Coordinates of C-alpha atoms and ligand atoms in Angstrom, one line a residue:
M16 CA 122.1 76.5 45.6
D17 CA 125.1 78.8 45.0
A18 CA 128.6 77.6 44.1
R19 CA 129.7 77.4 47.9
E20 CA 126.7 75.3 48.8
A21 CA 127.3 73.3 46.1
V22 CA 130.9 72.5 46.8
L23 CA 130.2 71.8 50.3
D24 CA 127.2 69.6 49.3
K25 CA 128.5 66.2 49.3
Y26 CA 130.4 66.5 52.6
S27 CA 129.3 64.6 55.9
G28 CA 128.5 66.7 58.7
R29 CA 131.9 66.5 60.2
V30 CA 134.0 67.7 57.0
F31 CA 131.2 70.1 56.3
K32 CA 132.1 71.7 59.9
N33 CA 135.4 71.7 59.0
R34 CA 135.6 73.1 55.5
K35 CA 132.4 75.6 55.3
D36 CA 134.5 78.6 56.9
H37 CA 137.5 77.8 54.4
I38 CA 135.4 78.5 51.5
V39 CA 134.0 82.1 50.9
E40 CA 132.1 83.5 47.8
L41 CA 132.6 87.3 47.4
D42 CA 129.4 89.2 46.0
E43 CA 131.5 92.6 46.1
A44 CA 135.1 93.7 46.7
G45 CA 135.9 91.7 49.4
V46 CA 137.5 93.3 52.6
P47 CA 136.8 92.8 55.5
K48 CA 135.3 89.1 54.9
E49 CA 136.8 86.6 57.0
I50 CA 138.0 83.1 56.3
A51 CA 139.5 80.0 58.1
S52 CA 143.3 79.3 57.2
N53 CA 146.6 78.1 58.5
S54 CA 144.8 75.0 60.3
R55 CA 145.3 71.5 59.9
S56 CA 143.8 69.5 57.0
V57 CA 141.4 67.3 57.4
P58 CA 143.1 63.5 57.0
G59 CA 142.1 61.8 54.1
L60 CA 141.1 64.7 51.8
M61 CA 143.6 64.9 48.7
I62 CA 145.4 68.3 49.3
N63 CA 148.4 70.0 48.1
R64 CA 150.2 71.2 50.9
G65 CA 153.7 70.1 51.9
C66 CA 155.3 70.1 55.0
C67 CA 157.6 72.1 57.7
Y68 CA 160.8 70.6 56.0
A69 CA 159.5 71.2 52.6
G70 CA 159.2 74.9 53.7
C71 CA 162.5 75.3 55.5
K72 CA 164.8 73.3 53.4
G73 CA 163.0 73.3 49.9
V74 CA 162.1 77.1 49.8
V75 CA 164.1 78.7 52.1
L76 CA 167.4 77.6 52.4
G77 CA 167.7 75.0 49.3
P78 CA 167.9 78.1 46.7
L79 CA 171.3 79.3 48.5
R80 CA 173.9 78.2 46.0
D81 CA 177.3 78.4 48.0
T82 CA 175.9 76.5 50.8
V83 CA 175.6 72.7 51.4
V84 CA 172.1 72.0 52.9
I85 CA 172.0 68.5 54.4
T86 CA 168.8 66.4 54.7
H87 CA 169.4 64.6 58.1
G88 CA 167.1 61.5 57.4
P89 CA 166.1 58.5 55.6
I90 CA 167.1 59.3 51.7
G91 CA 163.2 59.8 50.6
C92 CA 163.0 63.4 51.8
G93 CA 166.3 64.4 50.5
Y94 CA 165.5 62.5 47.2
Y95 CA 161.9 63.5 46.5
T96 CA 163.0 67.6 47.0
W97 CA 166.0 66.9 44.6
G98 CA 165.7 69.5 41.6
T99 CA 162.0 69.4 41.7
R100 CA 161.7 73.2 42.7
R101 CA 163.1 75.4 39.8
N102 CA 165.2 77.8 41.7
K103 CA 167.9 78.8 39.4
A104 CA 171.5 79.3 40.1
D105 CA 174.4 80.5 38.3
A106 CA 177.8 80.9 40.7
P107 CA 180.5 83.1 38.7
D108 CA 182.9 81.3 41.2
G109 CA 181.7 77.8 40.5
R110 CA 180.3 77.2 43.9
N111 CA 176.8 76.1 43.1
F112 CA 175.7 73.1 45.2
I113 CA 171.9 73.3 44.3
Q114 CA 171.8 70.4 41.8
Y115 CA 173.4 68.1 44.5
S116 CA 171.1 66.3 47.0
F117 CA 173.1 65.8 50.2
S118 CA 171.5 63.3 52.9
T119 CA 172.8 61.3 55.8
D120 CA 170.7 58.4 54.4
M121 CA 169.6 57.1 57.7
Q122 CA 169.1 53.4 57.9
E123 CA 167.3 51.2 60.6
T124 CA 170.2 50.7 62.9
D125 CA 170.9 54.4 62.8
I126 CA 167.2 55.1 63.9
V127 CA 167.7 52.8 66.8
F128 CA 171.3 53.8 68.0
G129 CA 171.1 57.3 66.9
G130 CA 172.2 59.3 63.6
M131 CA 174.7 61.7 65.2
K132 CA 178.0 60.1 64.2
K133 CA 176.8 59.6 60.8
L134 CA 175.8 63.5 60.5
H135 CA 179.2 64.5 61.7
Q136 CA 180.6 62.2 58.9
A137 CA 178.4 63.9 56.5
I138 CA 179.2 67.4 57.3
K139 CA 183.1 66.4 57.2
E140 CA 182.8 65.0 53.9
A141 CA 180.9 67.8 52.5
V142 CA 183.3 70.3 53.8
E143 CA 186.4 68.5 52.6
I144 CA 184.9 67.4 48.7
F145 CA 183.0 70.6 48.2
Q146 CA 184.4 73.4 50.6
P147 CA 181.1 75.4 50.8
K148 CA 180.8 78.8 52.5
A149 CA 178.4 77.2 54.9
V150 CA 176.8 73.9 56.1
M151 CA 172.9 73.8 57.0
I152 CA 171.2 70.7 58.5
C153 CA 167.5 70.1 58.3
S154 CA 166.0 67.5 59.8
T155 CA 163.3 65.2 58.9
C156 CA 160.4 63.5 60.7
P157 CA 162.3 60.4 62.4
I158 CA 165.1 62.7 63.9
G159 CA 162.9 64.6 66.0
L160 CA 161.3 61.4 67.2
I161 CA 164.8 59.7 68.0
G162 CA 166.1 63.0 69.6
D163 CA 169.3 63.4 67.5
D164 CA 170.9 66.6 69.2
I165 CA 171.6 68.2 66.0
N166 CA 172.6 71.7 67.5
A167 CA 175.1 69.8 69.5
V168 CA 176.7 68.0 66.3
A169 CA 176.8 71.2 64.5
A170 CA 178.4 72.9 67.4
T171 CA 181.2 70.4 67.1
A172 CA 181.4 70.7 63.4
E173 CA 181.7 74.5 63.3
K174 CA 184.8 74.1 65.7
E175 CA 186.4 71.3 64.0
F176 CA 186.1 72.5 60.5
G177 CA 186.2 76.2 61.0
I178 CA 183.1 76.9 59.2
T179 CA 179.5 78.2 60.0
C180 CA 177.4 75.2 60.4
I181 CA 173.6 75.7 61.3
A182 CA 170.9 73.3 62.6
Y183 CA 167.2 73.5 61.8
S184 CA 164.7 71.6 63.8
C185 CA 162.2 71.4 60.7
E186 CA 160.8 68.0 61.2
G187 CA 157.9 67.7 58.9
Y188 CA 155.2 67.1 61.4
K189 CA 155.7 70.4 62.8
G190 CA 153.0 72.9 62.4
V191 CA 150.4 72.3 59.7
S192 CA 152.2 73.3 56.5
Q193 CA 155.3 74.7 54.9
S194 CA 154.6 77.8 56.5
A195 CA 156.1 77.0 59.8
G196 CA 159.2 75.8 57.9
H197 CA 159.8 79.3 56.4
H198 CA 159.7 80.9 60.1
I199 CA 162.1 78.2 61.5
A200 CA 164.7 78.9 58.2
N201 CA 164.4 82.5 58.4
N202 CA 164.8 82.7 62.4
G203 CA 168.1 80.8 61.6
L204 CA 169.1 83.0 59.2
M205 CA 168.6 86.1 61.1
K206 CA 170.2 84.9 64.2
R207 CA 173.4 83.4 62.9
V208 CA 173.9 84.7 58.7
I209 CA 172.3 88.2 58.3
G210 CA 174.5 91.0 59.3
S211 CA 177.5 88.3 60.4
A212 CA 180.2 90.0 58.3
K213 CA 179.8 93.0 60.9
D214 CA 180.8 95.4 58.2
E215 CA 179.4 99.3 58.9
I216 CA 176.0 100.2 57.9
P217 CA 176.2 103.2 55.7
K218 CA 175.0 106.3 57.8
E219 CA 173.9 107.9 54.5
K220 CA 170.4 106.4 53.6
K221 CA 170.5 107.5 49.9
T222 CA 172.9 104.8 48.5
F223 CA 170.1 103.1 46.6
R224 CA 171.2 99.8 48.2
L225 CA 168.1 97.5 47.9
N226 CA 167.8 93.7 49.3
I227 CA 164.8 91.5 47.7
L228 CA 163.2 89.4 50.2
G229 CA 161.2 86.4 49.2
E230 CA 162.4 86.1 45.5
Y231 CA 163.6 82.4 44.7
N232 CA 164.4 82.9 41.1
I233 CA 161.9 80.4 40.0
G234 CA 162.4 80.0 36.3
G235 CA 165.0 83.0 36.4
D236 CA 162.1 85.9 37.7
G237 CA 164.7 87.1 40.2
W238 CA 167.5 87.4 37.4
E239 CA 164.9 89.8 35.3
Q240 CA 164.2 91.8 38.6
E241 CA 167.8 92.5 39.2
R242 CA 168.2 93.4 35.4
I243 CA 165.6 96.2 35.9
L244 CA 166.7 97.6 38.9
K245 CA 170.2 97.5 38.0
K246 CA 169.4 99.4 34.8
I247 CA 167.7 102.2 36.9
G248 CA 170.8 102.4 39.1
Y249 CA 170.3 100.3 42.4
E250 CA 172.5 97.9 43.9
V251 CA 171.1 94.6 44.9
V252 CA 173.0 93.7 47.9
A253 CA 171.4 90.1 48.6
V254 CA 168.3 88.3 47.4
L255 CA 166.6 86.0 49.8
T256 CA 167.0 83.4 48.5
G257 CA 167.1 82.8 44.7
D258 CA 170.4 82.7 43.4
G259 CA 171.3 83.6 46.7
S260 CA 174.6 83.2 48.5
Y261 CA 175.7 82.8 51.9
E262 CA 178.4 85.1 51.5
A263 CA 176.1 88.0 50.4
L264 CA 173.5 87.5 53.3
T265 CA 176.2 88.3 55.7
H266 CA 176.3 91.9 54.0
A267 CA 172.5 92.2 53.9
H268 CA 172.0 94.4 56.8
T269 CA 174.0 97.2 54.9
A270 CA 170.9 97.8 52.4
N271 CA 168.8 101.0 52.7
L272 CA 165.5 99.3 51.9
N273 CA 164.2 95.7 51.9
L274 CA 161.6 94.9 49.0
V275 CA 159.3 92.1 50.2
Q276 CA 158.3 90.0 47.1
C277 CA 156.8 87.0 48.5
H278 CA 154.4 88.2 51.1
R279 CA 154.1 85.0 53.0
S280 CA 157.2 83.1 53.5
I281 CA 159.5 86.0 54.5
N282 CA 157.7 88.9 55.8
Y283 CA 159.1 88.1 59.4
I284 CA 162.7 88.9 58.5
A285 CA 161.8 92.1 57.2
E286 CA 160.2 93.4 60.2
M287 CA 163.2 91.5 62.3
M288 CA 165.7 93.8 60.2
K289 CA 163.5 97.0 60.9
T290 CA 164.0 96.3 64.6
K291 CA 167.3 95.2 64.5
Y292 CA 169.0 97.4 61.6
N293 CA 166.7 100.1 61.0
I294 CA 166.2 98.9 57.4
D295 CA 162.6 100.0 56.2
W296 CA 160.8 97.6 54.0
I297 CA 157.9 97.8 51.7
K298 CA 155.9 94.8 49.9
V299 CA 156.5 94.9 46.2
N300 CA 155.1 93.0 43.4
F301 CA 157.1 92.3 40.1
I302 CA 154.6 90.1 38.7
G303 CA 152.4 92.1 36.0
I304 CA 153.1 94.9 34.1
D305 CA 151.0 97.5 35.9
E306 CA 152.4 96.0 39.2
T307 CA 156.0 96.3 38.2
I308 CA 155.3 99.8 37.1
R309 CA 153.7 100.3 40.3
T310 CA 156.4 98.9 42.4
L311 CA 159.3 100.3 40.7
R312 CA 157.7 104.1 41.0
E313 CA 157.0 103.3 44.8
I314 CA 160.7 102.3 45.2
A315 CA 161.8 105.4 43.6
D316 CA 159.6 107.6 46.0
Y317 CA 160.8 105.9 48.9
F318 CA 164.5 107.1 47.8
D319 CA 163.1 110.6 46.7
D320 CA 165.7 111.2 44.3
E321 CA 165.4 112.8 41.3
T322 CA 167.9 111.0 39.0
I323 CA 166.6 107.5 40.3
K324 CA 162.8 108.9 39.4
K325 CA 164.0 109.9 36.1
R326 CA 165.8 107.0 35.2
T327 CA 162.9 105.0 36.5
E328 CA 160.6 106.5 34.1
E329 CA 163.1 106.0 31.3
V330 CA 163.4 102.3 32.1
I331 CA 159.5 101.9 32.0
A332 CA 159.3 103.2 28.8
E333 CA 162.3 101.5 27.4
E334 CA 160.6 98.3 28.6
L335 CA 157.1 98.9 27.6
E336 CA 158.2 99.8 24.1
E337 CA 159.9 96.7 23.7
I338 CA 156.8 94.7 24.5
A339 CA 154.3 96.8 23.1
E340 CA 153.3 95.0 20.0
E341 CA 153.1 91.6 21.5
R342 CA 151.1 92.8 24.7
E343 CA 148.7 94.2 22.0
F344 CA 148.4 90.8 20.4
Y345 CA 148.1 88.8 23.5
R346 CA 145.4 90.9 25.0
N347 CA 143.3 91.0 22.0
K348 CA 143.5 87.2 22.1
L349 CA 143.0 86.7 25.7
T350 CA 140.6 89.3 26.9
G351 CA 137.3 88.0 28.4
K352 CA 138.9 84.7 29.2
T353 CA 138.5 83.6 33.0
A354 CA 141.0 81.6 35.2
G355 CA 141.3 80.0 38.4
I356 CA 144.6 80.3 40.3
F357 CA 145.6 77.9 43.4
V358 CA 149.0 78.2 44.5
G359 CA 151.1 78.2 48.0
G360 CA 150.8 81.8 48.9
S361 CA 151.7 85.1 47.5
R362 CA 151.2 83.8 43.9
S363 CA 147.7 83.3 44.0
H364 CA 147.3 87.0 44.4
H365 CA 150.3 88.5 42.5
Y366 CA 149.1 86.5 39.2
Q367 CA 145.9 87.9 39.1
H368 CA 147.2 91.2 38.4
L369 CA 149.3 89.9 35.6
L370 CA 146.1 88.3 34.2
M371 CA 144.2 91.4 34.3
D372 CA 146.8 93.2 32.4
F373 CA 145.6 90.7 29.5
G374 CA 142.1 91.1 30.0
V375 CA 141.6 87.7 32.1
K376 CA 139.4 87.7 35.2
T377 CA 140.4 85.4 38.2
V378 CA 137.2 83.5 39.2
I379 CA 138.4 81.0 41.5
A380 CA 141.4 81.4 44.0
G381 CA 142.8 80.1 47.0
Y382 CA 146.1 79.3 49.0
E383 CA 147.4 76.2 50.1
F384 CA 149.0 77.7 53.4
A385 CA 148.2 81.4 53.7
H386 CA 147.5 82.9 57.1
R387 CA 144.2 85.1 57.4
D388 CA 146.1 88.6 56.6
D389 CA 147.2 87.1 53.0
Y390 CA 143.4 87.1 52.2
E391 CA 141.8 89.6 54.2
G392 CA 144.7 92.5 54.1
R393 CA 145.3 92.9 57.6
E394 CA 148.9 93.1 58.8
V395 CA 151.3 90.3 60.4
I396 CA 150.6 91.6 63.6
P397 CA 147.8 88.7 64.7
D398 CA 150.8 86.7 64.8
I399 CA 153.4 88.8 66.6
K400 CA 153.4 89.0 70.3
L401 CA 154.9 91.9 72.0
D402 CA 157.8 91.9 74.2
A403 CA 157.7 95.3 75.6
D404 CA 161.0 95.0 77.6
S405 CA 163.3 94.1 75.3
K406 CA 164.6 94.9 71.9
N407 CA 166.7 92.2 71.6
I408 CA 166.3 90.3 68.6
E409 CA 168.0 87.2 69.9
Q410 CA 164.8 86.4 71.9
I411 CA 162.7 85.4 68.8
T412 CA 161.1 81.9 69.8
V413 CA 159.1 79.9 67.5
E414 CA 156.4 77.2 68.6
P415 CA 155.4 75.8 65.2
D416 CA 153.0 73.7 66.7
Q417 CA 150.8 76.6 67.8
Q418 CA 151.7 79.0 65.0
L419 CA 152.8 81.4 67.3
F420 CA 156.0 83.4 66.5
H421 CA 157.3 85.7 69.4
V422 CA 159.0 88.5 68.2
A423 CA 160.6 91.2 70.2
L424 CA 159.5 94.6 69.2
D425 CA 160.1 97.9 70.8
K426 CA 156.5 99.5 71.8
A427 CA 156.4 102.2 69.3
R428 CA 157.1 100.2 66.6
F429 CA 154.5 97.7 68.0
D430 CA 152.1 100.4 68.3
E431 CA 152.8 101.8 64.7
L432 CA 151.9 98.4 63.3
R433 CA 149.0 97.8 65.2
K434 CA 147.7 101.1 64.0
K435 CA 148.3 100.1 60.4
N436 CA 146.6 96.7 61.2
V437 CA 143.8 98.2 62.8
E438 CA 143.2 101.0 59.8
L439 CA 143.7 98.2 57.3
E440 CA 145.5 100.7 55.3
Y441 CA 148.9 99.5 54.8
Y442 CA 148.7 96.5 52.4
K443 CA 145.1 94.5 51.5
G444 CA 145.2 90.9 50.7
M445 CA 143.5 88.8 47.9
F446 CA 139.9 89.6 48.8
K447 CA 140.2 93.1 47.4
D448 CA 140.8 91.6 44.2
M449 CA 138.2 89.1 44.0
G450 CA 134.8 90.7 42.9
D451 CA 131.3 89.5 42.1
G452 CA 130.9 85.9 41.1
T453 CA 134.0 84.4 42.3
I454 CA 135.1 82.0 44.8
T455 CA 138.0 81.9 47.0
I456 CA 139.1 78.6 48.8
D457 CA 141.4 77.9 51.6
D458 CA 143.6 74.8 51.5
F459 CA 141.5 73.3 48.2
N460 CA 141.5 69.8 48.0
H461 CA 141.1 67.5 44.9
Y462 CA 137.2 67.0 45.3
E463 CA 136.8 70.8 45.6
T464 CA 138.8 71.5 42.7
E465 CA 136.8 69.3 40.3
K466 CA 133.7 70.8 41.6
V467 CA 134.8 74.3 40.9
L468 CA 135.7 73.5 37.5
E469 CA 132.3 72.1 36.9
I470 CA 130.7 75.0 38.3
F471 CA 132.8 78.1 36.7
K472 CA 134.2 76.3 33.8
P473 CA 137.3 78.7 33.7
D474 CA 139.4 78.5 30.6
I475 CA 142.7 78.2 32.6
F476 CA 143.6 76.7 36.0
Y477 CA 146.9 77.6 37.2
S478 CA 148.0 75.2 39.9
G479 CA 150.9 72.4 40.8
I480 CA 152.2 69.1 40.2
K481 CA 149.9 67.6 42.3
D482 CA 146.5 68.6 40.5
K483 CA 147.8 69.6 37.1
Y484 CA 146.7 66.4 35.5
M485 CA 143.6 65.8 37.1
I486 CA 142.4 69.1 36.0
M487 CA 143.8 68.5 32.6
K488 CA 141.7 65.1 32.4
K489 CA 138.6 67.5 33.4
G490 CA 139.4 68.8 29.9
V491 CA 140.7 72.3 31.5
P492 CA 144.2 73.3 30.6
S493 CA 146.5 73.6 33.5
N494 CA 149.6 75.5 33.8
Q495 CA 151.9 75.1 36.6
L496 CA 152.7 78.5 38.7
H497 CA 155.0 77.0 40.7
S498 CA 157.3 75.5 38.4
Y499 CA 156.2 77.3 35.1
D500 CA 156.5 73.7 33.8
Y501 CA 159.7 74.5 31.7
S502 CA 159.4 78.1 31.1
G503 CA 160.1 81.7 32.7
P504 CA 160.8 84.1 33.8
Y505 CA 157.4 85.5 34.2
A506 CA 158.4 88.4 36.2
C507 CA 158.1 92.1 35.0
F508 CA 157.8 93.4 31.5
K509 CA 159.3 90.5 29.4
G510 CA 158.2 87.9 31.6
S511 CA 154.6 89.1 31.4
I512 CA 154.8 88.5 27.7
T513 CA 156.2 84.9 28.1
F514 CA 153.4 84.0 30.7
A515 CA 150.7 85.4 28.1
R516 CA 152.5 83.4 25.2
N517 CA 152.2 80.1 27.2
T518 CA 148.5 81.0 28.5
Y519 CA 147.4 81.8 24.9
L520 CA 149.0 78.6 23.7
S521 CA 147.7 76.4 26.3
I522 CA 144.3 77.6 25.9
S523 CA 144.1 77.7 22.3
T524 CA 145.7 74.3 21.6
P525 CA 143.3 72.1 19.2
A526 CA 144.0 69.0 21.8
W527 CA 141.2 70.1 24.0
N528 CA 138.6 69.6 21.1
M529 CA 139.7 66.4 20.2
M530 CA 139.1 64.7 23.6
T531 CA 135.7 63.6 25.3
P532 CA 136.0 63.2 28.8
P533 CA 133.8 59.9 30.2
W534 CA 131.6 62.6 32.1
R535 CA 130.3 64.2 29.2
T536 CA 128.8 60.9 28.2
K537 CA 128.3 58.5 30.9
S538 CA 126.8 59.6 34.4
T539 CA 129.4 59.2 37.2
L540 CA 129.3 57.3 40.4
E541 CA 127.7 59.6 43.3
G542 CA 128.6 59.0 46.7
T543 CA 129.2 60.6 50.0
L544 CA 132.5 62.0 51.0
G545 CA 133.8 61.0 54.6
D546 CA 131.7 59.2 57.1
E547 CA 129.8 60.5 60.1
Ligands
LIG12 FE1 156.3 82.5 48.4 FE2 157.3 81.0 46.7 FE3 154.8 81.6 47.1 FE4 156.2 80.3 48.9 FE5 156.0 77.6 47.6 FE6 157.2 78.7 45.4 FE7 154.6 78.8 45.8 MO1 155.6 76.6 45.5 S1 157.9 81.0 48.8 S2 154.5 81.7 49.1 S3 156.3 78.2 49.9 S4 155.9 82.5 46.5 S5 157.5 76.9 46.6 S6 158.6 80.6 45.2 S7 155.9 78.4 44.4 S8 154.1 77.2 47.0 S9 153.0 80.7 46.1
LIG13 C1 156.8 72.8 48.1 C2 157.3 73.2 47.0 C3 156.6 73.5 45.6 C4 155.8 72.5 45.0 C5 155.1 72.3 43.7 C6 154.1 71.5 43.5 C7 157.2 74.2 44.6 O1 155.9 73.4 48.5 O2 157.3 72.1 48.5 O3 153.3 71.2 44.1 O4 153.8 71.8 42.2 O5 156.9 75.2 44.3 O6 158.2 73.9 44.0 O7 155.6 74.3 46.2

């Protein structure tokens, strides 16, 4: 029985039928293998996914530091997303609200009689007490069910208080994961915030102005990227949205180039900004030493400027020099080890490069909520419907239930993208880096995680809070790649060393030799998962 069959073996017919297409074993460098993804999880299986609200409020809007993001709903969703994501922020003007949890705290009577008055009052208080640059409202499940008109409340508040107030209908039940929430958030930012400062777009393309899209400053990653980019001579106009600000976003349309760091949560904004403001974009990766070097050279190539190119090489040499000794030390310690990675989107692929820098091979990988292009390397086109008659960006609509996102593209751009897609030239997903004897699983559940740990016996498994301790009880070290536990940054050159140090410490701690998990000495209960 191969690894894939062993993972599927205990499933009932119905569960087997669902899960079999989400699990792929690769025998050679992957593309064009296919995998099922972005579909509803099987109820009853313990999975790590979040919801639409988590993607909208938690991931994309939450890191904006000068903006009050109000959770409209009962207190639980606001409370349990309070401070759990380690998106760091530091506001020079003191306007930093990310450590607060704002919620309308809907009670039973509000659910029965409606919560619009309460929401209006919450906005009033937030504006009076905090004087934010903008207010954003994120709905949780019950709000969609009772039908509060949050757009009407936002419009009234905007007039009354003279402040931008944007409503997001990102109820948790929409779509199948956080992914739908990313798009709802992005569409709102695109429609209402980006470019709203109306300042002139520089005609000259060589002003070296960048936006970083999909960098959320977890553990300070964004700060490390900015440090390097500024040292080379670039100006960072806006970061979406780590340590980000509403204010900076209003000027984001004046950048020359968009760098797309997270390849899942934000790629639509890059394409929308290309259509609306003609800003080119490239997918980058600041995770890993070789990947950072490749990324910096690619950006320099884009601008094709001798001074920038020269400076890029100088900065690479300086940074490499600083880490040389530790790089060698950890490479010697870690070469030959194996790892598993299971995170939400991008990172399960990005971190494979960083592990390779230290000689660690990824044998198990998967995404919680990625789409097929993240695995297979095709472009975003399968999700984009052509509206050939219109260039009007305002016509973007989102249908999270069907995961269909309509973007108005002009015909030439659509054809250009489709060509890239067909040729599989532009960007390749995770499969191309998963070689012989590895397994890729979409939307892992805890049973499957236990199974692959038994089969592959990796030296370390990177994941999140929901499965970390279950993995450690299995005798396998587990570091978090969402929050970096309490560490970071992991990005760029110096971050790589911090990551390698944490990996080495986790693997080599003597604690693993002092425990004997029960299944090493006793047989465990066997059963069938799920009923026919
Ligand atoms: Fe992008 Fe992210 Fe990720 Fe993501 Fe997330 Fe995150 Fe993540 Mo947690 S935006 S897809 S929705 S890189 S919060 S910073 S760590 S699951 S892999
Ligand atoms: C989210 C946020 C999360 C959760 C992390 C985890 C994050 O998806 O809502 O499960 O450990 O990075 O904070 O992905």
